[in-house]
Amino acid sequence: MKAYHIYTSGEAPQLVNLPKGDPAEGEIRLRITACGLNFADLLMIKGKYQDTPQAPFTLGMEVAGIVDAHGPGVSEPAIGTRVALFAGQGGLAEYGCFPVERAIPLPDNMSEVDAAGFQIAYGTSHLALDYKARLQPNETLLVLGAAGGVGLTAVEIGKVMGAKVIACARGPEKLEIAKAYGADHVIDATKEDIRDVVKSLGGADVVYDPVGGEQFTAAFRATNPDGRLLAIGFASGDVPPIPANHMLVKNLTVIGMYWGGYLKFNAKALTDSMAQLFAWYSEGKIKPHVSETFPLDQVADGLDMLKSRKSTGKVVITI
């Protein structure tokens, strides 16, 4: 099979031929048809992601495809069932063997491309806004990086949950996409002062931040007393300092949120969240925005879209 593989940590991945392999006990083999790209893939290539596997390994964190074989002790889902699963690694390949407990059968109305770009982005935003920040109807939600892979889902989920959503992104094209997904107000991060605009709109009760850096600092200063700030990631490359004295005075809460970490200590939270998200998808309340698809031999082009921040929503590799 073809696979986008890293032989040595820190070196560029290569498209190579590898043995297909057979599923072990408790595993299924998937004929992979789509794999979502994530900012974490870029960090894994550099060996800087918190869950970077030991090299050698194949990239690709979230996949969709068709059950091709069962390992010992496995009989479901049936051969031929379309499923999605969080792989962590191994998704950018024609086949992969994964724990059956992670497999989620797809609704009939969900394409495999949508499914491959669904789990991490929507799962992160829903778990963050619902389980962690307890976002309430009529609260004001500020989303930074609002046209990116996770940011756009936060805009969409925030509206489903009844919040007033302020979306911050770079440039008019990205802001139009945020509006199309439900943003009530938009801020152009290239031209406007985030703090001033948010305060003029009454301040933020919850901040969703996958960007970090100066944008976090501006959002922190525009957060209302008793507000909650979700630290999702640092796409800017800058981890911001957090002034604990200001947190004290304004009764603010800064919440760290790493979706994949819940697999290790509270998988039920992910399962419950995903059940709600798949229900919303089936009801037409949410719809993934896949801005670009690339074939397996053009993974590098897809990753470049993420690195240069030219993409909106998700980038998916079709296999």
mmCIF file of C-alpha atoms in Angstrom:
data_model
loop_
_atom_site.group_PDB
_atom_site.id
_atom_site.type_symbol
_atom_site.label_atom_id
_atom_site.label_comp_id
_atom_site.label_asym_id
_atom_site.label_seq_id
_atom_site.Cartn_x
_atom_site.Cartn_y
_atom_site.Cartn_z
ATOM 1 C CA MET A 1 0.000 0.000 0.000
ATOM 2 C CA LYS A 2 1.010 3.643 -0.420
ATOM 3 C CA ALA A 3 1.586 5.626 2.779
ATOM 4 C CA TYR A 4 2.841 9.108 3.703
ATOM 5 C CA HIS A 5 5.561 7.984 6.062
ATOM 6 C CA ILE A 6 8.176 9.455 8.397
ATOM 7 C CA TYR A 7 11.275 7.292 8.846
ATOM 8 C CA THR A 8 13.255 9.616 11.124
ATOM 9 C CA SER A 9 11.888 12.291 13.460
ATOM 10 C CA GLY A 10 12.420 15.778 12.091
ATOM 11 C CA GLU A 11 12.963 14.635 8.504
ATOM 12 C CA ALA A 12 10.516 15.264 5.664
ATOM 13 C CA PRO A 13 7.856 12.577 5.174
ATOM 14 C CA GLN A 14 7.843 10.496 1.985
ATOM 15 C CA LEU A 15 5.182 8.704 -0.041
ATOM 16 C CA VAL A 16 6.353 5.074 0.086
ATOM 17 C CA ASN A 17 5.119 1.514 -0.359
ATOM 18 C CA LEU A 18 4.571 -0.446 2.881
ATOM 19 C CA PRO A 19 3.025 -3.822 3.737
ATOM 20 C CA LYS A 20 -0.736 -3.601 4.214
ATOM 21 C CA GLY A 21 -0.663 -5.541 7.469
ATOM 22 C CA ASP A 22 -3.328 -7.590 9.265
ATOM 23 C CA PRO A 23 -5.440 -6.381 12.184
ATOM 24 C CA ALA A 24 -4.418 -7.550 15.655
ATOM 25 C CA GLU A 25 -6.810 -8.600 18.420
ATOM 26 C CA GLY A 26 -9.422 -5.907 19.010
ATOM 27 C CA GLU A 27 -8.647 -4.157 15.724
ATOM 28 C CA ILE A 28 -10.241 -3.651 12.332
ATOM 29 C CA ARG A 29 -8.501 -2.985 9.055
ATOM 30 C CA LEU A 30 -9.889 -0.038 7.167
ATOM 31 C CA ARG A 31 -9.690 0.645 3.452
ATOM 32 C CA ILE A 32 -9.148 4.345 3.942
ATOM 33 C CA THR A 33 -11.002 6.658 1.583
ATOM 34 C CA ALA A 34 -10.393 10.057 3.208
ATOM 35 C CA CYS A 35 -8.126 11.586 5.859
ATOM 36 C CA GLY A 36 -8.444 15.035 7.402
ATOM 37 C CA LEU A 37 -5.344 17.181 7.793
ATOM 38 C CA ASN A 38 -4.673 19.039 11.037
ATOM 39 C CA PHE A 39 -2.214 21.634 12.300
ATOM 40 C CA ALA A 40 -0.916 18.874 14.570
ATOM 41 C CA ASP A 41 0.378 17.046 11.474
ATOM 42 C CA LEU A 42 2.759 19.946 10.847
ATOM 43 C CA LEU A 43 3.979 19.757 14.443
ATOM 44 C CA MET A 44 4.442 15.969 14.204
ATOM 45 C CA ILE A 45 6.700 16.391 11.171
ATOM 46 C CA LYS A 46 8.938 18.605 13.340
ATOM 47 C CA GLY A 47 8.635 16.252 16.320
ATOM 48 C CA LYS A 48 7.031 19.027 18.379
ATOM 49 C CA TYR A 49 3.506 17.697 18.929
ATOM 50 C CA GLN A 50 2.679 16.534 22.455
ATOM 51 C CA ASP A 51 1.630 13.098 21.138
ATOM 52 C CA THR A 52 4.160 12.653 18.340
ATOM 53 C CA PRO A 53 4.624 8.886 17.795
ATOM 54 C CA GLN A 54 8.032 7.307 17.886
ATOM 55 C CA ALA A 55 9.449 7.194 14.329
ATOM 56 C CA PRO A 56 8.982 5.464 11.990
ATOM 57 C CA PHE A 57 5.257 6.165 11.586
ATOM 58 C CA THR A 58 2.644 7.175 9.036
ATOM 59 C CA LEU A 59 0.976 10.580 9.388
ATOM 60 C CA GLY A 60 -2.798 11.103 9.477
ATOM 61 C CA MET A 61 -4.903 11.576 12.605
ATOM 62 C CA GLU A 62 -8.563 11.264 11.547
ATOM 63 C CA VAL A 63 -9.892 8.956 8.882
ATOM 64 C CA ALA A 64 -12.976 7.603 7.184
ATOM 65 C CA GLY A 65 -13.281 4.470 5.125
ATOM 66 C CA ILE A 66 -14.711 0.991 4.748
ATOM 67 C CA VAL A 67 -14.161 -1.927 7.122
ATOM 68 C CA ASP A 68 -11.989 -4.396 5.194
ATOM 69 C CA ALA A 69 -11.050 -7.056 7.778
ATOM 70 C CA HIS A 70 -11.570 -8.054 11.422
ATOM 71 C CA GLY A 71 -8.866 -8.955 13.912
ATOM 72 C CA PRO A 72 -9.307 -11.807 16.429
ATOM 73 C CA GLY A 73 -12.272 -11.256 18.725
ATOM 74 C CA VAL A 74 -13.936 -8.691 16.446
ATOM 75 C CA SER A 75 -17.152 -9.235 14.497
ATOM 76 C CA GLU A 76 -18.638 -5.736 14.291
ATOM 77 C CA PRO A 77 -18.898 -3.398 12.474
ATOM 78 C CA ALA A 78 -19.585 -5.728 9.566
ATOM 79 C CA ILE A 79 -17.200 -5.943 6.619
ATOM 80 C CA GLY A 80 -18.188 -3.201 4.198
ATOM 81 C CA THR A 81 -19.475 -0.784 6.863
ATOM 82 C CA ARG A 82 -18.509 2.862 6.375
ATOM 83 C CA VAL A 83 -16.925 4.250 9.548
ATOM 84 C CA ALA A 84 -14.942 7.190 10.870
ATOM 85 C CA LEU A 85 -12.367 7.006 13.622
ATOM 86 C CA PHE A 86 -9.666 8.978 15.385
ATOM 87 C CA ALA A 87 -6.460 7.212 14.416
ATOM 88 C CA GLY A 88 -3.835 9.445 15.993
ATOM 89 C CA GLN A 89 -1.474 8.195 13.279
ATOM 90 C CA GLY A 90 -1.631 6.006 10.175
ATOM 91 C CA GLY A 91 -4.448 7.771 8.317
ATOM 92 C CA LEU A 92 -2.514 8.979 5.273
ATOM 93 C CA ALA A 93 -2.370 5.544 3.689
ATOM 94 C CA GLU A 94 -4.487 3.245 1.555
ATOM 95 C CA TYR A 95 -5.133 0.869 4.474
ATOM 96 C CA GLY A 96 -4.775 1.016 8.239
ATOM 97 C CA CYS A 97 -5.385 -1.172 11.310
ATOM 98 C CA PHE A 98 -7.061 0.589 14.234
ATOM 99 C CA PRO A 99 -8.823 -0.219 17.553
ATOM 100 C CA VAL A 100 -12.415 -1.204 16.836
ATOM 101 C CA GLU A 101 -13.615 0.713 19.907
ATOM 102 C CA ARG A 102 -12.841 3.967 18.087
ATOM 103 C CA ALA A 103 -14.932 3.164 14.994
ATOM 104 C CA ILE A 104 -18.130 5.162 14.515
ATOM 105 C CA PRO A 105 -20.539 4.003 11.765
ATOM 106 C CA LEU A 106 -21.450 6.912 9.502
ATOM 107 C CA PRO A 107 -24.966 8.259 9.094
ATOM 108 C CA ASP A 108 -26.335 7.457 5.637
ATOM 109 C CA ASN A 109 -26.349 11.152 4.713
ATOM 110 C CA MET A 110 -22.690 11.777 5.682
ATOM 111 C CA SER A 111 -20.006 11.560 2.998
ATOM 112 C CA GLU A 112 -16.625 10.082 3.846
ATOM 113 C CA VAL A 113 -14.954 13.405 3.017
ATOM 114 C CA ASP A 114 -17.198 15.167 5.542
ATOM 115 C CA ALA A 115 -16.531 12.417 8.094
ATOM 116 C CA ALA A 116 -12.756 12.691 7.703
ATOM 117 C CA GLY A 117 -12.892 16.397 8.442
ATOM 118 C CA PHE A 118 -15.403 16.101 11.262
ATOM 119 C CA GLN A 119 -14.136 14.458 14.425
ATOM 120 C CA ILE A 120 -11.251 16.591 15.689
ATOM 121 C CA ALA A 121 -12.564 19.998 14.636
ATOM 122 C CA TYR A 122 -16.173 19.529 15.747
ATOM 123 C CA GLY A 123 -15.191 17.347 18.692
ATOM 124 C CA THR A 124 -12.756 19.964 19.992
ATOM 125 C CA SER A 125 -15.236 22.808 19.691
ATOM 126 C CA HIS A 126 -18.210 20.972 21.170
ATOM 127 C CA LEU A 127 -16.285 19.536 24.119
ATOM 128 C CA ALA A 128 -14.690 22.933 24.763
ATOM 129 C CA LEU A 129 -17.856 25.021 24.564
ATOM 130 C CA ASP A 130 -20.274 22.589 26.191
ATOM 131 C CA TYR A 131 -18.362 20.354 28.604
ATOM 132 C CA LYS A 132 -15.558 22.756 29.575
ATOM 133 C CA ALA A 133 -16.847 26.351 29.269
ATOM 134 C CA ARG A 134 -20.574 25.632 29.833
ATOM 135 C CA LEU A 135 -21.581 28.153 27.181
ATOM 136 C CA GLN A 136 -25.132 29.373 27.823
ATOM 137 C CA PRO A 137 -27.813 30.730 25.459
ATOM 138 C CA ASN A 138 -27.523 34.493 24.922
ATOM 139 C CA GLU A 139 -23.923 34.649 26.164
ATOM 140 C CA THR A 140 -21.386 36.311 23.872
ATOM 141 C CA LEU A 141 -18.791 33.986 22.353
ATOM 142 C CA LEU A 142 -15.638 35.411 20.761
ATOM 143 C CA VAL A 143 -13.953 33.013 18.313
ATOM 144 C CA LEU A 144 -10.406 33.762 17.194
ATOM 145 C CA GLY A 145 -9.114 32.155 14.001
ATOM 146 C CA ALA A 146 -12.778 31.877 13.104
ATOM 147 C CA ALA A 147 -12.354 30.641 9.525
ATOM 148 C CA GLY A 148 -9.846 27.890 10.344
ATOM 149 C CA GLY A 149 -10.406 24.184 10.825
ATOM 150 C CA VAL A 150 -11.553 24.359 14.450
ATOM 151 C CA GLY A 151 -12.538 28.022 14.601
ATOM 152 C CA LEU A 152 -15.280 27.719 12.020
ATOM 153 C CA THR A 153 -16.830 24.804 13.897
ATOM 154 C CA ALA A 154 -16.823 26.905 17.074
ATOM 155 C CA VAL A 155 -18.782 29.611 15.262
ATOM 156 C CA GLU A 156 -21.293 27.061 14.016
ATOM 157 C CA ILE A 157 -21.672 25.205 17.322
ATOM 158 C CA GLY A 158 -21.888 28.465 19.261
ATOM 159 C CA LYS A 159 -24.912 29.452 17.187
ATOM 160 C CA VAL A 160 -26.540 26.028 17.624
ATOM 161 C CA MET A 161 -26.085 26.491 21.393
ATOM 162 C CA GLY A 162 -27.823 29.881 21.264
ATOM 163 C CA ALA A 163 -24.872 32.254 21.783
ATOM 164 C CA LYS A 164 -24.189 35.616 20.160
ATOM 165 C CA VAL A 165 -21.019 34.962 18.146
ATOM 166 C CA ILE A 166 -18.239 37.424 17.342
ATOM 167 C CA ALA A 167 -15.864 35.960 14.746
ATOM 168 C CA CYS A 168 -12.306 37.209 14.316
ATOM 169 C CA ALA A 169 -10.319 36.254 11.204
ATOM 170 C CA ARG A 170 -7.862 37.686 8.698
ATOM 171 C CA GLY A 171 -9.335 39.366 5.631
ATOM 172 C CA PRO A 172 -12.781 39.829 4.061
ATOM 173 C CA GLU A 173 -12.938 36.424 2.338
ATOM 174 C CA LYS A 174 -12.514 34.543 5.611
ATOM 175 C CA LEU A 175 -14.946 36.848 7.392
ATOM 176 C CA GLU A 176 -17.608 36.138 4.767
ATOM 177 C CA ILE A 177 -17.246 32.421 5.440
ATOM 178 C CA ALA A 178 -17.630 33.032 9.182
ATOM 179 C CA LYS A 179 -20.797 35.032 8.485
ATOM 180 C CA ALA A 180 -22.151 32.212 6.333
ATOM 181 C CA TYR A 181 -21.689 29.841 9.288
ATOM 182 C CA GLY A 182 -23.644 32.060 11.660
ATOM 183 C CA ALA A 183 -21.378 34.816 13.023
ATOM 184 C CA ASP A 184 -23.387 37.805 14.280
ATOM 185 C CA HIS A 185 -20.414 40.189 14.165
ATOM 186 C CA VAL A 186 -16.991 39.939 12.511
ATOM 187 C CA ILE A 187 -13.591 41.475 13.214
ATOM 188 C CA ASP A 188 -10.809 41.762 10.622
ATOM 189 C CA ALA A 189 -7.666 40.950 12.592
ATOM 190 C CA THR A 190 -5.529 42.668 9.945
ATOM 191 C CA LYS A 191 -7.225 46.058 10.371
ATOM 192 C CA GLU A 192 -9.242 46.307 13.578
ATOM 193 C CA ASP A 193 -8.422 46.396 17.274
ATOM 194 C CA ILE A 194 -9.902 43.205 18.740
ATOM 195 C CA ARG A 195 -10.188 44.570 22.265
ATOM 196 C CA ASP A 196 -11.912 47.807 21.234
ATOM 197 C CA VAL A 197 -14.421 46.112 18.928
ATOM 198 C CA VAL A 198 -15.331 43.369 21.398
ATOM 199 C CA LYS A 199 -15.774 45.856 24.258
ATOM 200 C CA SER A 200 -17.970 48.028 22.025
ATOM 201 C CA LEU A 201 -20.188 44.971 21.528
ATOM 202 C CA GLY A 202 -20.535 44.409 25.270
ATOM 203 C CA GLY A 203 -17.486 42.224 25.911
ATOM 204 C CA ALA A 204 -17.058 38.457 25.656
ATOM 205 C CA ASP A 205 -18.358 35.882 28.128
ATOM 206 C CA VAL A 206 -16.473 32.994 26.499
ATOM 207 C CA VAL A 207 -13.363 33.194 24.297
ATOM 208 C CA TYR A 208 -12.358 30.333 21.983
ATOM 209 C CA ASP A 209 -8.702 30.711 21.030
ATOM 210 C CA PRO A 210 -6.734 28.414 18.697
ATOM 211 C CA VAL A 211 -4.356 31.284 17.803
ATOM 212 C CA GLY A 212 -2.579 32.519 20.947
ATOM 213 C CA GLY A 213 -0.120 35.406 20.915
ATOM 214 C CA GLU A 214 -1.306 38.999 20.747
ATOM 215 C CA GLN A 215 -4.852 37.959 19.888
ATOM 216 C CA PHE A 216 -5.203 36.078 23.181
ATOM 217 C CA THR A 217 -3.928 39.128 25.068
ATOM 218 C CA ALA A 218 -6.448 41.403 23.344
ATOM 219 C CA ALA A 219 -9.297 38.941 23.948
ATOM 220 C CA PHE A 220 -8.291 38.527 27.599
ATOM 221 C CA ARG A 221 -8.632 42.276 28.106
ATOM 222 C CA ALA A 222 -12.073 42.263 26.450
ATOM 223 C CA THR A 223 -13.492 39.383 28.520
ATOM 224 C CA ASN A 224 -16.296 40.203 30.931
ATOM 225 C CA PRO A 225 -16.042 39.469 34.663
ATOM 226 C CA ASP A 226 -16.619 35.779 35.375
ATOM 227 C CA GLY A 227 -15.720 34.992 31.762
ATOM 228 C CA ARG A 228 -14.025 31.828 30.498
ATOM 229 C CA LEU A 229 -11.147 31.691 28.011
ATOM 230 C CA LEU A 230 -10.451 28.431 26.177
ATOM 231 C CA ALA A 231 -6.821 27.875 25.193
ATOM 232 C CA ILE A 232 -7.220 25.540 22.181
ATOM 233 C CA GLY A 233 -3.873 25.991 20.442
ATOM 234 C CA PHE A 234 -1.157 28.394 19.352
ATOM 235 C CA ALA A 235 -1.286 28.645 15.565
ATOM 236 C CA SER A 236 0.512 31.996 15.790
ATOM 237 C CA GLY A 237 3.527 30.174 17.215
ATOM 238 C CA ASP A 238 3.400 32.376 20.319
ATOM 239 C CA VAL A 239 2.283 30.993 23.691
ATOM 240 C CA PRO A 240 0.950 34.046 25.568
ATOM 241 C CA PRO A 241 1.685 34.838 29.225
ATOM 242 C CA ILE A 242 -1.405 34.848 31.441
ATOM 243 C CA PRO A 243 -1.569 37.620 34.076
ATOM 244 C CA ALA A 244 -2.878 35.810 37.145
ATOM 245 C CA ASN A 245 -3.518 39.093 38.972
ATOM 246 C CA HIS A 246 -5.994 40.177 36.278
ATOM 247 C CA MET A 247 -7.642 36.757 36.424
ATOM 248 C CA LEU A 248 -8.131 37.313 40.150
ATOM 249 C CA VAL A 249 -9.579 40.828 39.876
ATOM 250 C CA LYS A 250 -12.024 39.946 37.068
ATOM 251 C CA ASN A 251 -12.804 36.421 38.295
ATOM 252 C CA LEU A 252 -11.705 34.966 34.960
ATOM 253 C CA THR A 253 -11.080 31.301 34.199
ATOM 254 C CA VAL A 254 -8.520 30.184 31.610
ATOM 255 C CA ILE A 255 -9.225 26.605 30.502
ATOM 256 C CA GLY A 256 -6.790 24.350 28.677
ATOM 257 C CA MET A 257 -8.425 22.074 26.117
ATOM 258 C CA TYR A 258 -6.734 19.137 24.332
ATOM 259 C CA TRP A 259 -9.377 16.917 22.745
ATOM 260 C CA GLY A 260 -7.144 13.892 22.150
ATOM 261 C CA GLY A 261 -6.120 13.774 25.792
ATOM 262 C CA TYR A 262 -9.612 12.645 26.793
ATOM 263 C CA LEU A 263 -9.011 9.286 25.117
ATOM 264 C CA LYS A 264 -6.675 8.467 28.003
ATOM 265 C CA PHE A 265 -8.749 9.489 31.032
ATOM 266 C CA ASN A 266 -12.386 10.161 30.047
ATOM 267 C CA ALA A 267 -13.271 8.585 26.698
ATOM 268 C CA LYS A 268 -16.986 8.707 27.602
ATOM 269 C CA ALA A 269 -16.901 12.500 27.348
ATOM 270 C CA LEU A 270 -15.761 12.144 23.733
ATOM 271 C CA THR A 271 -18.319 9.426 22.978
ATOM 272 C CA ASP A 272 -21.204 11.495 24.370
ATOM 273 C CA SER A 273 -20.028 14.589 22.532
ATOM 274 C CA MET A 274 -19.681 12.742 19.216
ATOM 275 C CA ALA A 275 -23.168 11.250 19.571
ATOM 276 C CA GLN A 276 -24.595 14.774 19.906
ATOM 277 C CA LEU A 277 -22.587 16.028 16.938
ATOM 278 C CA PHE A 278 -23.636 13.168 14.651
ATOM 279 C CA ALA A 279 -27.262 13.816 15.652
ATOM 280 C CA TRP A 280 -26.892 17.502 14.771
ATOM 281 C CA TYR A 281 -25.339 16.540 11.428
ATOM 282 C CA SER A 282 -28.206 14.176 10.632
ATOM 283 C CA GLU A 283 -30.681 16.944 11.528
ATOM 284 C CA GLY A 284 -28.904 19.413 9.213
ATOM 285 C CA LYS A 285 -27.847 21.730 12.045
ATOM 286 C CA ILE A 286 -24.126 21.519 11.237
ATOM 287 C CA LYS A 287 -22.317 21.002 7.951
ATOM 288 C CA PRO A 288 -18.515 20.675 7.627
ATOM 289 C CA HIS A 289 -16.794 23.213 5.412
ATOM 290 C CA VAL A 290 -14.111 21.394 3.406
ATOM 291 C CA SER A 291 -12.296 24.066 1.450
ATOM 292 C CA GLU A 292 -9.806 21.829 -0.356
ATOM 293 C CA THR A 293 -9.302 18.161 -1.215
ATOM 294 C CA PHE A 294 -6.068 16.641 -2.520
ATOM 295 C CA PRO A 295 -5.094 13.110 -3.592
ATOM 296 C CA LEU A 296 -2.588 11.127 -1.537
ATOM 297 C CA ASP A 297 0.345 12.044 -3.783
ATOM 298 C CA GLN A 298 -0.317 15.742 -3.070
ATOM 299 C CA VAL A 299 -0.360 15.655 0.742
ATOM 300 C CA ALA A 300 2.495 18.184 0.808
ATOM 301 C CA ASP A 301 0.306 20.692 -1.048
ATOM 302 C CA GLY A 302 -2.478 20.205 1.484
ATOM 303 C CA LEU A 303 -0.097 20.719 4.396
ATOM 304 C CA ASP A 304 1.237 23.861 2.726
ATOM 305 C CA MET A 305 -2.333 25.214 2.665
ATOM 306 C CA LEU A 306 -2.471 24.814 6.447
ATOM 307 C CA LYS A 307 1.008 26.205 7.032
ATOM 308 C CA SER A 308 0.360 29.342 4.971
ATOM 309 C CA ARG A 309 -3.142 29.777 6.472
ATOM 310 C CA LYS A 310 -4.639 29.884 2.989
ATOM 311 C CA SER A 311 -7.267 27.279 3.796
ATOM 312 C CA THR A 312 -10.650 27.806 5.381
ATOM 313 C CA GLY A 313 -12.430 25.070 7.298
ATOM 314 C CA LYS A 314 -10.846 21.667 6.660
ATOM 315 C CA VAL A 315 -8.386 20.268 4.138
ATOM 316 C CA VAL A 316 -9.030 16.589 3.335
ATOM 317 C CA ILE A 317 -6.919 14.028 1.485
ATOM 318 C CA THR A 318 -8.947 11.632 -0.667
ATOM 319 C CA ILE A 319 -7.528 8.136 -1.078
#
